[in-house]
Coordinates of C-alpha atoms and ligand atoms in Angstrom, one line a residue:
M1 CA -3.0 1.1 7.5
L2 CA -5.9 2.2 5.3
S3 CA -7.6 -0.3 3.1
R4 CA -8.3 0.7 -0.4
R5 CA -12.0 0.9 0.3
A6 CA -11.4 3.2 3.3
F7 CA -9.1 5.3 1.3
L8 CA -11.6 5.7 -1.4
R9 CA -14.4 6.4 1.1
Q10 CA -12.3 9.0 2.8
A11 CA -11.1 10.3 -0.6
G12 CA -14.3 10.3 -2.5
R13 CA -17.2 12.6 -2.3
V14 CA -19.4 10.2 -0.5
G15 CA -23.0 10.8 -1.3
T16 CA -22.3 13.4 -3.9
G17 CA -21.4 11.1 -6.7
A18 CA -17.7 11.5 -7.6
L19 CA -17.1 7.8 -7.9
L20 CA -14.0 5.9 -8.7
T21 CA -14.5 2.5 -10.2
T22 CA -12.8 0.1 -7.8
G23 CA -12.6 -3.2 -9.7
V24 CA -9.8 -4.0 -12.1
G25 CA -11.4 -3.9 -15.5
G26 CA -14.2 -2.0 -13.8
G27 CA -15.1 -0.1 -16.9
A28 CA -14.2 3.3 -18.1
A29 CA -17.5 5.0 -17.6
G30 CA -19.0 6.2 -14.3
W31 CA -16.0 7.6 -12.6
W32 CA -17.2 11.1 -12.7
T33 CA -20.7 12.3 -12.9
A34 CA -21.3 15.6 -14.7
S35 CA -24.2 16.6 -12.4
S36 CA -22.2 16.2 -9.2
S37 CA -19.3 18.5 -9.5
A38 CA -18.6 22.1 -10.3
A39 CA -16.1 22.7 -13.1
L40 CA -12.5 23.0 -12.1
T41 CA -10.8 26.2 -12.3
G42 CA -7.7 24.3 -13.4
N43 CA -5.7 25.5 -10.5
E44 CA -7.5 24.9 -7.3
L45 CA -9.5 22.1 -5.7
V46 CA -12.9 21.3 -6.7
D47 CA -15.1 23.5 -4.6
G48 CA -16.8 22.0 -1.7
F49 CA -13.6 20.7 -0.1
L50 CA -11.7 22.2 2.7
P51 CA -8.2 23.2 1.8
S52 CA -5.3 21.1 3.0
P53 CA -3.8 22.1 6.3
P54 CA -1.5 25.1 5.9
V55 CA 2.1 24.8 5.0
V56 CA 4.7 27.4 5.8
P57 CA 6.4 27.8 2.4
F58 CA 10.2 27.1 2.3
E59 CA 10.5 25.9 5.8
A60 CA 11.0 22.2 5.0
V61 CA 14.5 21.2 3.8
F62 CA 14.9 20.0 0.2
R63 CA 16.2 16.5 -0.2
T64 CA 16.7 14.1 -3.1
P65 CA 15.3 10.6 -3.1
P66 CA 18.0 8.1 -2.1
V67 CA 19.8 6.2 -4.9
L68 CA 19.0 2.5 -4.7
A69 CA 22.0 0.2 -4.4
P70 CA 22.0 -3.0 -6.5
T71 CA 21.7 -6.3 -4.7
R72 CA 24.0 -7.9 -7.3
V73 CA 26.4 -6.6 -9.9
E74 CA 27.5 -8.6 -12.9
A75 CA 29.8 -7.7 -15.7
D76 CA 27.0 -6.3 -17.9
A77 CA 24.0 -6.1 -15.5
D78 CA 22.8 -4.6 -12.2
Y79 CA 20.1 -6.3 -10.2
Y80 CA 17.7 -4.5 -7.9
E81 CA 14.9 -5.5 -5.6
M82 CA 12.0 -3.3 -4.6
T83 CA 8.9 -3.9 -2.5
M84 CA 5.8 -1.8 -3.1
R85 CA 4.2 -1.3 0.3
P86 CA 2.2 1.1 2.4
A87 CA 4.2 3.3 4.7
V88 CA 3.5 6.1 7.1
V89 CA 5.6 9.2 6.4
E90 CA 5.6 12.8 7.5
I91 CA 4.9 15.1 4.6
L92 CA 3.2 17.9 6.4
P93 CA 5.0 18.9 9.6
G94 CA 3.6 17.1 12.6
R95 CA 1.1 15.0 10.6
S96 CA 1.3 11.4 9.4
T97 CA 0.4 10.4 5.9
T98 CA -0.1 6.8 4.6
I99 CA 1.5 6.4 1.2
W100 CA 2.0 3.5 -1.1
G101 CA 5.7 3.6 -2.1
F102 CA 8.4 1.6 -3.8
N103 CA 10.3 0.4 -0.8
G104 CA 7.8 2.5 1.2
Q105 CA 9.3 5.7 -0.1
F106 CA 7.6 8.8 -1.6
P107 CA 8.7 9.2 -4.3
G108 CA 10.5 5.9 -4.8
P109 CA 14.3 5.5 -4.7
T110 CA 16.3 6.7 -7.7
I111 CA 17.7 4.1 -10.1
K112 CA 21.0 5.1 -11.7
A113 CA 21.5 3.1 -14.9
R114 CA 24.3 3.2 -17.4
R115 CA 23.8 2.9 -21.1
G116 CA 24.6 -0.6 -22.3
R117 CA 24.4 -2.1 -18.9
R118 CA 21.2 -4.1 -18.3
V119 CA 19.1 -3.3 -15.3
V120 CA 16.9 -6.1 -13.8
I121 CA 14.4 -5.1 -11.1
R122 CA 12.5 -7.6 -9.1
Q123 CA 9.3 -5.9 -7.9
T124 CA 7.3 -7.4 -5.1
N125 CA 3.8 -6.3 -4.3
Q126 CA 3.0 -5.9 -0.6
L127 CA 0.1 -3.5 -1.2
P128 CA -3.2 -5.2 -0.2
D129 CA -5.3 -2.8 -2.2
A130 CA -3.4 -2.5 -5.5
K131 CA -2.3 -4.8 -8.3
P132 CA 0.4 -2.7 -9.9
A133 CA 2.0 -3.2 -13.3
V134 CA 5.4 -1.4 -13.3
H135 CA 6.2 0.6 -16.3
L136 CA 9.5 2.3 -17.2
H137 CA 8.4 5.6 -18.8
G138 CA 10.5 6.4 -21.8
G139 CA 12.1 3.0 -21.6
H140 CA 12.9 1.0 -24.8
V141 CA 11.9 -2.4 -23.5
E142 CA 10.4 -5.7 -24.6
A143 CA 6.6 -5.8 -24.4
R144 CA 6.5 -8.3 -21.6
F145 CA 8.6 -6.0 -19.4
D146 CA 6.6 -2.8 -20.3
G147 CA 4.0 -3.0 -17.6
Y148 CA 1.0 -3.7 -19.8
P149 CA -2.0 -2.7 -17.7
T150 CA -3.2 -6.2 -17.2
D151 CA 0.2 -7.7 -16.5
V152 CA -0.3 -7.0 -12.9
I153 CA 1.5 -8.2 -9.8
P154 CA -1.0 -9.8 -7.3
F155 CA -0.6 -9.2 -3.6
G156 CA 2.4 -11.1 -2.3
A157 CA 3.8 -11.9 -5.7
S158 CA 6.9 -10.7 -7.5
R159 CA 7.7 -9.9 -11.1
E160 CA 11.0 -9.3 -12.8
Y161 CA 11.5 -6.4 -15.3
V162 CA 14.5 -6.4 -17.6
Y163 CA 15.6 -3.0 -19.0
P164 CA 18.4 -3.3 -21.6
N165 CA 19.3 0.5 -21.5
R166 CA 20.2 0.4 -25.2
Q167 CA 19.0 3.9 -25.7
L168 CA 20.4 7.4 -25.2
A169 CA 21.0 8.9 -21.8
A170 CA 17.8 10.5 -20.4
S171 CA 15.8 11.2 -17.2
L172 CA 13.2 8.5 -17.2
S173 CA 10.8 7.4 -14.5
Y174 CA 9.2 4.2 -13.3
H175 CA 5.6 4.1 -12.2
D176 CA 2.5 2.0 -11.8
H177 CA 0.3 1.3 -14.9
E178 CA -2.6 -0.7 -13.4
M179 CA -5.7 -0.8 -15.6
H180 CA -8.1 2.1 -14.7
R181 CA -6.2 2.7 -11.4
T182 CA -2.9 4.3 -12.5
A183 CA -4.0 7.7 -11.3
P184 CA -4.9 6.8 -7.7
N185 CA -1.9 4.4 -7.4
V186 CA 0.6 7.0 -8.6
Y187 CA -1.2 9.6 -6.4
M188 CA -0.5 7.4 -3.4
G189 CA 3.2 7.4 -4.3
L190 CA 4.0 4.7 -6.9
V191 CA 6.5 6.7 -9.0
G192 CA 10.3 7.2 -8.9
A193 CA 13.2 8.5 -11.1
Y194 CA 15.3 6.4 -13.3
L195 CA 18.4 8.2 -14.5
L196 CA 20.1 6.7 -17.6
E197 CA 23.6 8.0 -18.1
D198 CA 26.2 7.5 -20.8
E199 CA 29.8 8.3 -21.5
E200 CA 29.2 10.9 -24.2
E201 CA 27.1 12.9 -21.7
A202 CA 29.6 12.4 -18.9
A203 CA 32.4 13.8 -21.1
L204 CA 30.5 17.1 -21.4
N205 CA 31.6 18.5 -18.0
L206 CA 28.0 19.5 -17.1
P207 CA 27.4 20.1 -13.4
S208 CA 27.5 16.7 -11.7
G209 CA 27.4 15.0 -8.3
D210 CA 25.7 17.2 -5.7
F211 CA 25.1 19.8 -8.4
D212 CA 22.9 17.4 -10.5
V213 CA 19.6 17.0 -8.8
P214 CA 16.1 15.7 -9.7
L215 CA 13.1 17.9 -8.9
I216 CA 10.0 15.6 -8.9
I217 CA 7.1 18.0 -8.8
Q218 CA 3.7 16.8 -7.7
D219 CA 0.6 18.3 -6.2
R220 CA -1.4 16.7 -3.5
A221 CA -4.4 17.4 -1.2
F222 CA -4.5 16.4 2.5
G223 CA -7.1 15.9 5.1
V224 CA -6.7 17.5 8.6
D225 CA -5.4 14.2 9.8
G226 CA -2.6 14.3 7.2
S227 CA -4.1 11.6 5.0
L228 CA -3.9 12.0 1.2
R229 CA -7.2 13.1 -0.2
Y230 CA -8.1 11.9 -3.7
T231 CA -10.9 13.9 -5.1
P232 CA -10.6 14.1 -8.8
G233 CA -12.9 16.3 -10.8
M234 CA -13.6 15.8 -14.5
D235 CA -10.3 17.2 -15.5
G236 CA -8.3 15.1 -13.1
M237 CA -6.9 15.6 -9.6
Y238 CA -5.6 18.9 -8.5
G239 CA -4.0 19.3 -5.1
D240 CA -3.4 22.5 -3.2
V241 CA 0.0 21.5 -1.8
I242 CA 3.0 21.5 -4.1
L243 CA 5.7 18.8 -3.3
V244 CA 9.2 18.5 -4.6
N245 CA 10.7 15.1 -4.1
G246 CA 8.0 14.4 -1.6
V247 CA 8.6 17.6 0.5
A248 CA 6.1 20.4 0.6
Q249 CA 7.5 23.7 -0.9
P250 CA 11.1 23.0 0.3
R251 CA 14.0 25.3 0.6
F252 CA 17.3 24.3 -1.0
G253 CA 20.5 25.9 0.2
V254 CA 22.7 26.2 -2.9
A255 CA 26.1 27.5 -3.8
N256 CA 26.6 30.5 -6.1
R257 CA 27.4 28.3 -9.1
K258 CA 25.7 26.2 -11.8
Y259 CA 23.3 23.4 -11.1
R260 CA 21.7 20.8 -13.4
L261 CA 18.1 20.4 -12.5
R262 CA 16.2 17.4 -13.9
I263 CA 12.6 18.6 -13.6
Y264 CA 9.8 16.1 -13.7
N265 CA 6.2 17.0 -13.8
A266 CA 5.0 13.9 -11.9
S267 CA 1.6 15.4 -11.1
N268 CA -1.5 13.6 -12.0
A269 CA -3.2 16.4 -14.0
R270 CA -1.6 19.7 -13.2
G271 CA 0.4 21.6 -15.8
Y272 CA 3.1 24.1 -14.9
E273 CA 4.7 27.2 -16.4
L274 CA 8.0 27.4 -14.7
T275 CA 9.8 30.7 -14.1
L276 CA 12.4 31.9 -11.7
S277 CA 11.6 34.9 -9.4
S278 CA 15.0 36.4 -10.2
G279 CA 13.8 36.8 -13.9
Q280 CA 16.9 34.9 -15.1
P281 CA 16.5 32.3 -17.8
F282 CA 16.9 28.6 -17.4
V283 CA 19.3 27.1 -19.9
Q284 CA 17.4 24.1 -21.1
I285 CA 19.8 21.3 -22.0
A286 CA 17.4 18.3 -22.3
T287 CA 13.9 17.2 -22.8
D288 CA 12.2 13.8 -22.2
G289 CA 14.6 11.9 -24.4
G290 CA 17.8 13.5 -23.1
L291 CA 20.2 16.2 -24.4
L292 CA 19.1 18.7 -27.0
P293 CA 21.4 19.4 -29.9
T294 CA 22.2 22.8 -28.4
P295 CA 21.3 24.6 -25.1
V296 CA 18.2 26.8 -25.2
P297 CA 17.8 29.8 -22.8
R298 CA 14.2 30.2 -21.8
T299 CA 12.6 32.3 -19.1
T300 CA 9.3 30.3 -19.1
I301 CA 9.0 26.5 -19.4
P302 CA 5.6 24.9 -19.8
L303 CA 5.5 21.4 -18.5
Q304 CA 2.5 19.0 -18.8
P305 CA 2.3 15.8 -16.7
F306 CA 5.2 13.4 -17.3
E307 CA 7.1 15.7 -19.6
R308 CA 10.6 16.4 -18.3
V309 CA 13.1 19.1 -18.9
E310 CA 16.7 19.4 -17.7
V311 CA 18.0 22.9 -17.1
I312 CA 21.1 24.6 -16.0
V313 CA 20.5 27.3 -13.5
D314 CA 23.4 29.6 -12.8
F315 CA 23.2 31.1 -9.4
S316 CA 26.6 32.9 -9.8
S317 CA 24.8 36.1 -10.8
V318 CA 22.7 36.0 -7.6
E319 CA 24.1 37.7 -4.5
V320 CA 24.9 35.3 -1.6
G321 CA 22.1 35.6 0.9
S322 CA 19.4 36.1 -1.8
P323 CA 16.5 33.7 -2.5
V324 CA 15.3 32.6 -5.9
I325 CA 11.8 31.1 -6.1
L326 CA 10.8 28.5 -8.6
Q327 CA 7.3 29.5 -9.6
N328 CA 4.3 28.2 -11.5
G329 CA 2.9 30.9 -13.7
L330 CA -0.3 29.0 -14.3
A331 CA -1.3 29.0 -10.6
T332 CA -2.3 31.6 -8.1
G333 CA -2.4 31.4 -4.3
R334 CA -0.6 28.6 -2.4
T335 CA 0.2 26.6 -5.4
A336 CA 2.1 29.4 -7.3
A337 CA 5.4 28.8 -5.5
I338 CA 7.1 25.5 -6.0
M339 CA 10.3 25.8 -4.0
R340 CA 13.0 28.2 -3.0
F341 CA 16.7 28.2 -3.7
D342 CA 18.7 30.1 -1.0
V343 CA 22.0 31.1 -2.4
E344 CA 24.0 30.8 0.8
R345 CA 27.6 30.1 0.0
Q346 CA 30.5 30.7 -2.5
E347 CA 31.9 27.7 -4.3
E348 CA 34.2 27.2 -7.2
D349 CA 32.6 26.0 -10.4
R350 CA 34.6 24.0 -12.9
S351 CA 31.6 22.8 -14.8
S352 CA 30.6 24.2 -18.2
V353 CA 27.7 24.2 -20.7
P354 CA 29.1 23.4 -24.1
S355 CA 27.4 25.1 -27.0
V356 CA 27.0 21.7 -28.8
L357 CA 25.4 19.0 -26.6
R358 CA 24.5 16.0 -28.7
P359 CA 23.9 15.7 -32.4
L360 CA 20.3 14.8 -33.3
E361 CA 19.6 12.1 -35.8
R362 CA 16.6 13.6 -37.4
L363 CA 13.8 11.3 -38.6
E364 CA 12.9 12.5 -42.1
E365 CA 9.2 13.0 -43.0
E366 CA 9.8 11.3 -46.3
A367 CA 10.8 8.1 -44.5
A368 CA 7.3 7.7 -43.0
T369 CA 5.1 5.0 -44.6
V370 CA 1.9 5.7 -42.8
T371 CA 0.1 8.7 -41.2
R372 CA -2.3 7.9 -38.5
D373 CA -4.9 10.3 -37.1
F374 CA -5.9 10.5 -33.5
T375 CA -8.6 12.9 -32.5
L376 CA -8.8 13.7 -28.8
G377 CA -12.2 14.3 -27.3
M378 CA -14.8 13.9 -24.7
A379 CA -17.8 11.7 -24.9
M380 CA -21.0 12.1 -22.9
G381 CA -23.1 9.0 -22.3
G382 CA -26.1 10.1 -20.3
E383 CA -24.7 12.1 -17.4
R384 CA -21.4 10.3 -17.4
M385 CA -18.4 11.3 -19.4
T386 CA -15.1 9.8 -20.6
W387 CA -12.1 11.0 -22.5
V388 CA -11.7 9.3 -25.9
I389 CA -9.4 8.9 -28.8
N390 CA -11.2 8.8 -32.2
D391 CA -14.5 8.6 -30.2
Q392 CA -13.4 5.4 -28.5
A393 CA -12.6 4.6 -24.9
F394 CA -9.7 2.2 -24.3
D395 CA -10.6 -1.4 -24.9
H396 CA -7.8 -3.9 -24.3
A397 CA -9.5 -6.3 -26.8
R398 CA -9.1 -3.7 -29.6
V399 CA -5.8 -2.9 -31.3
D400 CA -5.7 0.7 -32.5
A401 CA -2.6 0.6 -34.7
T402 CA -0.4 -2.1 -36.2
P403 CA 2.9 -0.5 -37.2
R404 CA 5.5 -2.9 -38.8
L405 CA 8.7 -3.4 -36.9
G406 CA 11.3 -1.0 -38.4
D407 CA 8.8 1.3 -40.0
T408 CA 8.6 5.0 -39.5
E409 CA 5.2 6.6 -39.0
I410 CA 3.6 10.0 -38.6
W411 CA 1.0 10.3 -35.8
R412 CA -1.2 13.3 -35.9
F413 CA -2.9 14.2 -32.7
T414 CA -5.8 16.7 -32.9
N415 CA -7.3 18.2 -29.8
R416 CA -11.1 18.6 -30.1
S417 CA -12.0 18.6 -26.5
G418 CA -12.4 22.2 -25.7
P419 CA -10.0 24.0 -23.3
H420 CA -8.2 20.8 -22.0
P421 CA -4.6 20.1 -23.0
H422 CA -3.6 16.4 -23.4
P423 CA 0.0 15.3 -22.9
M424 CA 0.1 12.4 -25.3
H425 CA 2.6 9.7 -24.6
I426 CA 3.8 6.8 -26.8
H427 CA 5.5 3.7 -25.3
L428 CA 8.4 1.8 -26.8
D429 CA 10.2 4.5 -28.9
M430 CA 10.9 8.1 -28.5
F431 CA 9.5 10.4 -31.2
Q432 CA 10.3 13.8 -32.7
I433 CA 7.8 16.6 -33.2
L434 CA 7.3 17.6 -36.8
D435 CA 5.0 20.5 -36.3
R436 CA 2.3 22.2 -34.2
N437 CA -0.5 23.6 -36.2
G438 CA 1.8 23.5 -39.2
A439 CA 4.6 25.4 -37.5
P440 CA 8.0 23.8 -36.8
P441 CA 8.7 23.0 -33.1
S442 CA 10.6 25.5 -31.0
P443 CA 14.3 24.8 -30.4
A444 CA 13.4 23.5 -27.0
E445 CA 11.2 20.8 -28.5
V446 CA 13.7 19.8 -31.2
G447 CA 14.9 16.5 -29.7
W448 CA 13.6 13.2 -28.6
K449 CA 10.3 13.2 -26.7
D450 CA 8.0 10.6 -25.3
T451 CA 5.2 12.9 -24.2
V452 CA 3.9 15.9 -26.1
A453 CA 1.5 18.5 -25.0
V454 CA -1.4 18.9 -27.4
G455 CA -3.0 22.2 -26.5
P456 CA -6.6 23.2 -27.0
D457 CA -7.5 23.1 -30.8
E458 CA -3.9 22.1 -31.6
T459 CA -2.8 19.6 -34.1
V460 CA 0.6 18.1 -33.4
R461 CA 2.4 15.8 -35.8
V462 CA 5.1 13.5 -34.4
I463 CA 7.3 11.1 -36.2
V464 CA 8.3 7.8 -34.7
R465 CA 10.3 4.7 -35.7
F466 CA 9.2 1.4 -34.2
T467 CA 12.4 -0.6 -33.4
D468 CA 13.6 -3.8 -31.9
Y469 CA 10.6 -5.2 -30.1
P470 CA 7.4 -6.6 -31.5
G471 CA 4.2 -6.8 -29.4
R472 CA 1.6 -4.7 -27.7
Y473 CA 2.3 -1.3 -26.3
M474 CA 0.2 1.6 -25.0
F475 CA -0.2 5.2 -26.1
H476 CA -2.3 7.5 -24.0
C477 CA -2.9 10.9 -22.5
H478 CA -0.7 11.3 -19.4
N479 CA -3.2 13.3 -17.5
L480 CA -3.6 10.2 -15.3
E481 CA -7.3 10.6 -14.8
H482 CA -7.8 11.0 -18.5
E483 CA -5.7 7.9 -19.1
D484 CA -7.7 5.8 -16.6
H485 CA -11.0 7.0 -18.1
A486 CA -10.1 6.1 -20.9
M487 CA -8.0 8.2 -23.2
M488 CA -5.7 5.3 -24.1
G489 CA -5.1 3.1 -27.1
Q490 CA -2.7 0.3 -28.0
F491 CA -0.6 -0.5 -30.9
D492 CA 0.7 -3.9 -31.9
V493 CA 4.2 -3.9 -33.5
T494 CA 4.2 -6.7 -36.0
P495 CA 7.4 -8.4 -37.0
Ligands
C2O1 CU1 4.3 7.1 -18.0 CU2 2.0 4.6 -20.2 O1 3.1 5.8 -19.0
CU2 CU1 5.5 5.2 -20.8
CU3 CU1 -5.9 14.2 -21.6

């Protein structure tokens, strides 16, 4: 097993200055030195590194993470236990990779939750080199269960998280949120899917069972020995191997029928523009916060870190025996192909995609009592740089906003950081997009979101209502290296 120090030594650019702070509270500055690293192309590794060992695309077989069984079931609650621990797994054929996983799995096991039924997860930390704080991304939960970055679980200790699931059905995820170390911890594997379902959705007759699958997309870099290599540049960590559900560029043998794909961008920094090689459209049915009002056909879907979309892909128009490749239009070379669907059998399809999915309760602009401005930027101090909000790096002693419980607010994010997009994420409550540079959101973004891409020079206004739980919550860029260094703020919901 690799100690954290050895991992960082192996991962870092020893002697060339790409340093990662290693102490909790180790400060936001100093993780990346401007003089030490060539600029990222945005798609490939920082130069100076050997590429990962080659992967034969579409050779490995697609799989979905196992669904975790509860340890105890009560009338209105399901209890789970997970242990975060190092494990050695085979990601590249014939090579061993040490990961840090929930139950030693990469990605973690899937939790299936039901709206109105409480989920209680007891998390135990058996990672000698991490002190995780577990966060339910998109979850509407009490502050003490939200994985505040200093509410960490020491080695050998456990912590219980209570998720009420009093919110709409959606594809959520759980992941580590340790202060200044979320990026390397998630990179090592501390992330999993949390699927919240409800009766309204089940009544829609969408593809289900084997035809409803998560695609957790991540990029990673590997050394020749198979070890994960963590070598972030100023814009974050870009790997040159694309994984889906922990498998490198898998092939998925499918029937010639409709599938529901729950697509997670669980990459640290990489953005995607998803397309299908067949040219056919995805029919998008959901976004971060679950079902859209109506299905939206799209041939290209941009997806920044920790945004999710759910799509229906209908393989019935594809001839049996033909492949369909899921591609990333933003990448070239070995990262351009994500996975391949091989349409290999006929099957009856009784599922349907109704033209009305879920009515949207719109938050009205007039209901907002406050507008807050958050300008996203970079700050240089000497030769060091950090990512900042309103010129400030995260400081856990500073509160950046104090919404009142029950109030509706407009948050305006303005990107003034040059060519870098920032997927901005707000904890506690889902929001709706009011406009981008003054224009109303596209039909695919009309719905509940918890993470919104704020592109270069863009101004995005979102509207959010703070409900049910007072206390301190985070908001931050979900490029994980930006988040750690230190494009993050906190709001304190006051009763
Ligand atoms: Cu997905 Cu604050 O996190
Ligand atoms: Cu979150
Ligand atoms: Cu960012």
